[in-house]
Short mmCIF file of C-alpha atoms in Angstrom, two decimals:
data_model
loop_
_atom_site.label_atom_id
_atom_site.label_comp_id
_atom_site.label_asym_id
_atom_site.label_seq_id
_atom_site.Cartn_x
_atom_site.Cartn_y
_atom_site.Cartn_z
CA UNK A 1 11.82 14.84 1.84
CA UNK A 2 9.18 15.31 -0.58
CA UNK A 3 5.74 13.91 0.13
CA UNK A 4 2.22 12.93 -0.97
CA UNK A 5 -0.26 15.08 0.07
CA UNK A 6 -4.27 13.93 0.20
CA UNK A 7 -7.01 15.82 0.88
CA UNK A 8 -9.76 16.08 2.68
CA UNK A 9 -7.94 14.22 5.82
CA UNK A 10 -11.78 13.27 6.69
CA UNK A 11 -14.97 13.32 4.24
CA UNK A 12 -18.24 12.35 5.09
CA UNK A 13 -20.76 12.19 2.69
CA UNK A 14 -24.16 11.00 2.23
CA UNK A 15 -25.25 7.63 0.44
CA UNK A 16 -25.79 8.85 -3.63
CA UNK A 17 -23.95 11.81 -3.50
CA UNK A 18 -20.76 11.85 -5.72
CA UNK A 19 -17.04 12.59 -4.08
CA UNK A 20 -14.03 13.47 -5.32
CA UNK A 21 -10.35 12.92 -3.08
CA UNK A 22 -7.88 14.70 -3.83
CA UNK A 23 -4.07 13.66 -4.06
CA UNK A 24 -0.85 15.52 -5.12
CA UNK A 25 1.81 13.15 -5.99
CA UNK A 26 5.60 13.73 -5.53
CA UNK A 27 6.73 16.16 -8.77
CA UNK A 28 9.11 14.25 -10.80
CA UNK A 29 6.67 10.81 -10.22
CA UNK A 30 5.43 8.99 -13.14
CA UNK A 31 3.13 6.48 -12.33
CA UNK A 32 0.02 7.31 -9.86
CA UNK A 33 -1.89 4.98 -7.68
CA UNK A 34 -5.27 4.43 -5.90
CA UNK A 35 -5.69 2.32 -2.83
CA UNK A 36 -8.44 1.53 -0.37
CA UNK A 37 -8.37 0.01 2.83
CA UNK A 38 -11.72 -1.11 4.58
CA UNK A 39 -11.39 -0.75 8.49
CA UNK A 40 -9.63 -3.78 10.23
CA UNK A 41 -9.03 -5.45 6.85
CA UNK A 42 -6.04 -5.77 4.26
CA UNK A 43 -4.97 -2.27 1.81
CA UNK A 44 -6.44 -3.63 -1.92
CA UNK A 45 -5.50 -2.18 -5.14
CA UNK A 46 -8.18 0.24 -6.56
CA UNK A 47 -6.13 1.09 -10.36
CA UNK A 48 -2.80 2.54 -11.53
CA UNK A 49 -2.36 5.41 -13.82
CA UNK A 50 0.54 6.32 -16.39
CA UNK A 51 0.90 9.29 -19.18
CA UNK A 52 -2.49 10.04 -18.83
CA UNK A 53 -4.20 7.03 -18.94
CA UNK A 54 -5.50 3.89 -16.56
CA UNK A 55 -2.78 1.19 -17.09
CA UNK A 56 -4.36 -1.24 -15.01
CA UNK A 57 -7.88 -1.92 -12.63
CA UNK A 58 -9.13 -3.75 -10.21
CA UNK A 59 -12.17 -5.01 -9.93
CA UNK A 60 -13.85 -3.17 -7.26
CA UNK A 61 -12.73 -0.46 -9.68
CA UNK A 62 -16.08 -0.04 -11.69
CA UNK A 63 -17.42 2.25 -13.63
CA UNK A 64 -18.82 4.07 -10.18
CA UNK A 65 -15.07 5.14 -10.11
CA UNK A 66 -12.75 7.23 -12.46
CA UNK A 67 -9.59 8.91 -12.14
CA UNK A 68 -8.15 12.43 -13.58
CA UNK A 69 -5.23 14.22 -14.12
CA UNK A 70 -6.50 17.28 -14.55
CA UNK A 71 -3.37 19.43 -14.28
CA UNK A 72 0.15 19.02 -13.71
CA UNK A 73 0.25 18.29 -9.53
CA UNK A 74 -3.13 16.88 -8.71
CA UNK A 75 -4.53 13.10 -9.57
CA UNK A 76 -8.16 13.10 -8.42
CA UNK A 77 -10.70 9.85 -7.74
CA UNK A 78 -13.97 10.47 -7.95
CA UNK A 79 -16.64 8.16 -6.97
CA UNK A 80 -20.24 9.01 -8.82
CA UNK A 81 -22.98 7.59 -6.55
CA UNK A 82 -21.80 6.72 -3.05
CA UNK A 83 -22.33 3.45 -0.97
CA UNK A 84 -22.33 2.48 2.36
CA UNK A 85 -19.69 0.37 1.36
CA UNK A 86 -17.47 2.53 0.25
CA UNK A 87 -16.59 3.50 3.34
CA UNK A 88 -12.63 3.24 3.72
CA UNK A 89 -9.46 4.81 4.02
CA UNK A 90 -8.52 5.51 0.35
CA UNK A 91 -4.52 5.69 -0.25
CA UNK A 92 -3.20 7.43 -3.14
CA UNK A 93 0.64 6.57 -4.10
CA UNK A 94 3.20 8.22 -6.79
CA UNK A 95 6.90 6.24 -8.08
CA UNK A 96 9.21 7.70 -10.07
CA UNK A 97 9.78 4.79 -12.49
CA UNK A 98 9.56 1.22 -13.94
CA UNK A 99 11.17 -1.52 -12.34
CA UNK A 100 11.42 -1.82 -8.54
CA UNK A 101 10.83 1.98 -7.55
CA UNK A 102 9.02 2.18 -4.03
CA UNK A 103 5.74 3.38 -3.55
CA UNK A 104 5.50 6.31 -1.57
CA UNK A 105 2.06 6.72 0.06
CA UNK A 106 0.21 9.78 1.42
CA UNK A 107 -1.66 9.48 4.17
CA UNK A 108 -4.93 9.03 3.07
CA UNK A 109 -8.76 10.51 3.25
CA UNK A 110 -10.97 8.77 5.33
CA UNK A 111 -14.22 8.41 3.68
CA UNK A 112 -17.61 8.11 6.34
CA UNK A 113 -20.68 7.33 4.04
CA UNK A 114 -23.88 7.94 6.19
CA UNK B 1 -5.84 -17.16 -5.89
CA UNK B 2 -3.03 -15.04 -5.41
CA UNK B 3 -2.62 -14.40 -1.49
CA UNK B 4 -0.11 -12.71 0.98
CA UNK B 5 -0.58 -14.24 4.76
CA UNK B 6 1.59 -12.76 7.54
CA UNK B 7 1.94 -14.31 10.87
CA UNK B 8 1.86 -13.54 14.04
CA UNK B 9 -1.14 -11.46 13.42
CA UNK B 10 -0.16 -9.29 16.64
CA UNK B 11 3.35 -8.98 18.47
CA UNK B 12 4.31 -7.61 22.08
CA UNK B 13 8.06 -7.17 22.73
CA UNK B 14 10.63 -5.47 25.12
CA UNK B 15 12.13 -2.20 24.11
CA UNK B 16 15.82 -3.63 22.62
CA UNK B 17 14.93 -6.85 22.01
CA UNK B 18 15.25 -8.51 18.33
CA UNK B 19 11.92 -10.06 16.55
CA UNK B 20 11.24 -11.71 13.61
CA UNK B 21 8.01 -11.50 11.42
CA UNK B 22 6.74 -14.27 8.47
CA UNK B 23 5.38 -13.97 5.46
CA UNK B 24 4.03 -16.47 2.79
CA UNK B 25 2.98 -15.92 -0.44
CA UNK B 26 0.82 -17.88 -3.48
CA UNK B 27 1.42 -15.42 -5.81
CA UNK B 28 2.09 -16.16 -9.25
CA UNK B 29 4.35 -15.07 -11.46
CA UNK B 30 6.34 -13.18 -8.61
CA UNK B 31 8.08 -9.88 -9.60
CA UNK B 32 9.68 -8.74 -6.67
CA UNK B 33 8.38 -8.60 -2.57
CA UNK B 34 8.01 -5.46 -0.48
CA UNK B 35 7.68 -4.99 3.56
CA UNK B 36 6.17 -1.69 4.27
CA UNK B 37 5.57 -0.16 7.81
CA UNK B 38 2.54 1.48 8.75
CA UNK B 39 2.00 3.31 11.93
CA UNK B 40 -1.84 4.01 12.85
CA UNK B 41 -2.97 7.02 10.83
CA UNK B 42 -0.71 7.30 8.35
CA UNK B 43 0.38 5.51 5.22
CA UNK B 44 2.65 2.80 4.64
CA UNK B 45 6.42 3.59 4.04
CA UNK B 46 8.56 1.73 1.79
CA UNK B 47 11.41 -0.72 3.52
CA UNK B 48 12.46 -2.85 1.53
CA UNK B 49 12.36 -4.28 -2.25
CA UNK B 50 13.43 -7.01 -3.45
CA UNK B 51 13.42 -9.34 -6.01
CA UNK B 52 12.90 -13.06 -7.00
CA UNK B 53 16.82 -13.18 -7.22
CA UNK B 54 17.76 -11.55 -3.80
CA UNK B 55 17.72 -13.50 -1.08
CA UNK B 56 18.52 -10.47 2.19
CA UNK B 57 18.12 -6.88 2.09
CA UNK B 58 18.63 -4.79 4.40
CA UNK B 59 17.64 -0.93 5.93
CA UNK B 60 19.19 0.23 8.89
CA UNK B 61 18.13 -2.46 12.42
CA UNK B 62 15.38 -4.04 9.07
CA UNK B 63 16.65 -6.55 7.68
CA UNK B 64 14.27 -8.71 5.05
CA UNK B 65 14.68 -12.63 3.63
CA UNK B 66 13.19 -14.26 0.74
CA UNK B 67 13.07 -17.74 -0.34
CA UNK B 68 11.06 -17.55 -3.95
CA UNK B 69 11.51 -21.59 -4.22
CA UNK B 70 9.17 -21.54 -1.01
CA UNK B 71 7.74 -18.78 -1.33
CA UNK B 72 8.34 -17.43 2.16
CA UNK B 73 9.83 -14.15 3.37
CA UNK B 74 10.95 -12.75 6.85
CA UNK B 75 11.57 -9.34 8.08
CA UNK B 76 13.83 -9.08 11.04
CA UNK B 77 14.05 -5.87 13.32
CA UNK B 78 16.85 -5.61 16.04
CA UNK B 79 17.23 -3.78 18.95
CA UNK B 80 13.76 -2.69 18.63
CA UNK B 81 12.55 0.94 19.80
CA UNK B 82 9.37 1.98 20.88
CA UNK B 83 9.01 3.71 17.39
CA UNK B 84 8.88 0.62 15.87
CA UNK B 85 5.83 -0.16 17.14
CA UNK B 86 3.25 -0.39 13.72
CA UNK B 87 1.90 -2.46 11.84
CA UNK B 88 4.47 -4.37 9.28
CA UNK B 89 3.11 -5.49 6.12
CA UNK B 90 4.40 -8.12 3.27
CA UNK B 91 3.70 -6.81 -0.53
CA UNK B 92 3.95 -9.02 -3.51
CA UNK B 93 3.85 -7.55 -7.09
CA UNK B 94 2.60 -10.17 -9.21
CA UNK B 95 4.03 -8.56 -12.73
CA UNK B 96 7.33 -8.27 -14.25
CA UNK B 97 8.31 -4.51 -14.33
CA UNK B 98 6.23 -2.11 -15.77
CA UNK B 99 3.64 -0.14 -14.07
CA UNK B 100 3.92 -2.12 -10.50
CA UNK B 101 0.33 -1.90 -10.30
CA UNK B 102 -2.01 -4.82 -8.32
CA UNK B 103 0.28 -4.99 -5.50
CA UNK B 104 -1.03 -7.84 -3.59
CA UNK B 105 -1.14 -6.80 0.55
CA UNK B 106 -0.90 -8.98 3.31
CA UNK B 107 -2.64 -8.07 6.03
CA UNK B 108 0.45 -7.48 8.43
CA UNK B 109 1.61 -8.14 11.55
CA UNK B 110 0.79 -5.50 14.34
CA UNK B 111 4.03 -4.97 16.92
CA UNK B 112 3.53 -3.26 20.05
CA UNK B 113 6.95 -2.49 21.31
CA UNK B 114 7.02 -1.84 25.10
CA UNK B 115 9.04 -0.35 27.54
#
């Protein structure tokens, strides 16, 4: 069955520096999504992304955060200047369509900031 | 504020036995409601789906329930396995369609499922 792929399985980086995880969505998908979850607390919506463009945020999506297409398999988030905060398991998810199409995850890059 | 709670927070069981976990939501407008399972490591998988009109659903021993005039939803496992031990968590897509994006997560219900 096909999957979603993420890497780096583990990143640690230091506070400032930018980072970009990685994330190949399922081939036929459409839509592309961003997740983080902080440990011990509840997954939260980072933004979704559809022909090429952000269709909708959150707001702990700001502007240290931006996504990219930048070929036909990979959809990238990069975060500029790092936090301690940031540190999380960061989900990325692909659906093939509108309507009530699943989510399918991958299975996510843990980021360490030190 | 649009929130997903899920109770029990934790769950032990015998191997074969049935459970039953709860989920209520605030969220508003509803689009349709999600259970996922998530075992440690990995991502969550997709159960079930359903929406404001469907009131069971079912996958295999998962079988989900949604009242929308409450706003409450149950997923039932039977004969449970030790594979089914995870963490099961209620999803609630706030819009109508479209992109699916903001899910809103609960923070699910951890089952240990012992021998």
């Amino acid at each position: 069955e096909p999957e979603v792929t993420q890497t780096p399985s583990h990143q640690v980086t230091q506070m400032g520096q930018e980072v970009i995880l990685r994330c190949v969505p399922i081939s036929n998908h459409l839509y592309f999504y961003w997740y983080r979850q902080i440990l011990g607390q509840k997954v939260e919506f980072l933004v979704s992304f559809y022909n090429n463009e952000i269709s909708e945020k959150s707001e702990i999506f700001d502007d240290q955060f931006s996504v990219e297409r930048p070929d036909g398999s990979n959809f990238t988030l990069k975060i500029r200047s790092t936090k301690l905060e940031d540190s999380a398991m960061y989900f990325c998810a692909s659906s093939g369509g509108q309507g009530w199409q699943p989510q399918h995850f991958g299975d996510g890059t843990r980021l360490s900031i030190l | 504020k649009n929130q997903v709670e899920q109770s029990p927070q934790s769950l032990i069981i015998l191997e074969g036995k049935n459970c039953t976990l709860q989920c209520n939501y605030t969220v508003s407008p509803f689009s349709n409601l999600r259970w996922y399972k998530q075992d440690t490591g990995r991502g969550p998988v997709s159960l079930t789906i359903m929406t404001f009109s469907e009131n069971t659903k079912s996958n295999g021993r998962y079988t989900a329930t949604l009242d929308a005039d409450t706003k409450q939803s149950s997923l039932h496992i039977t004969a449970s396995q030790l594979s089914d031990s995870a963490s099961y968590i209620c999803v609630v897509s706030p819009f109508g369609g479209g992109s699916q994006g903001n899910l809103i997560f609960g923070k699910g219900t951890k089952l240990s499922v012992k021998p």
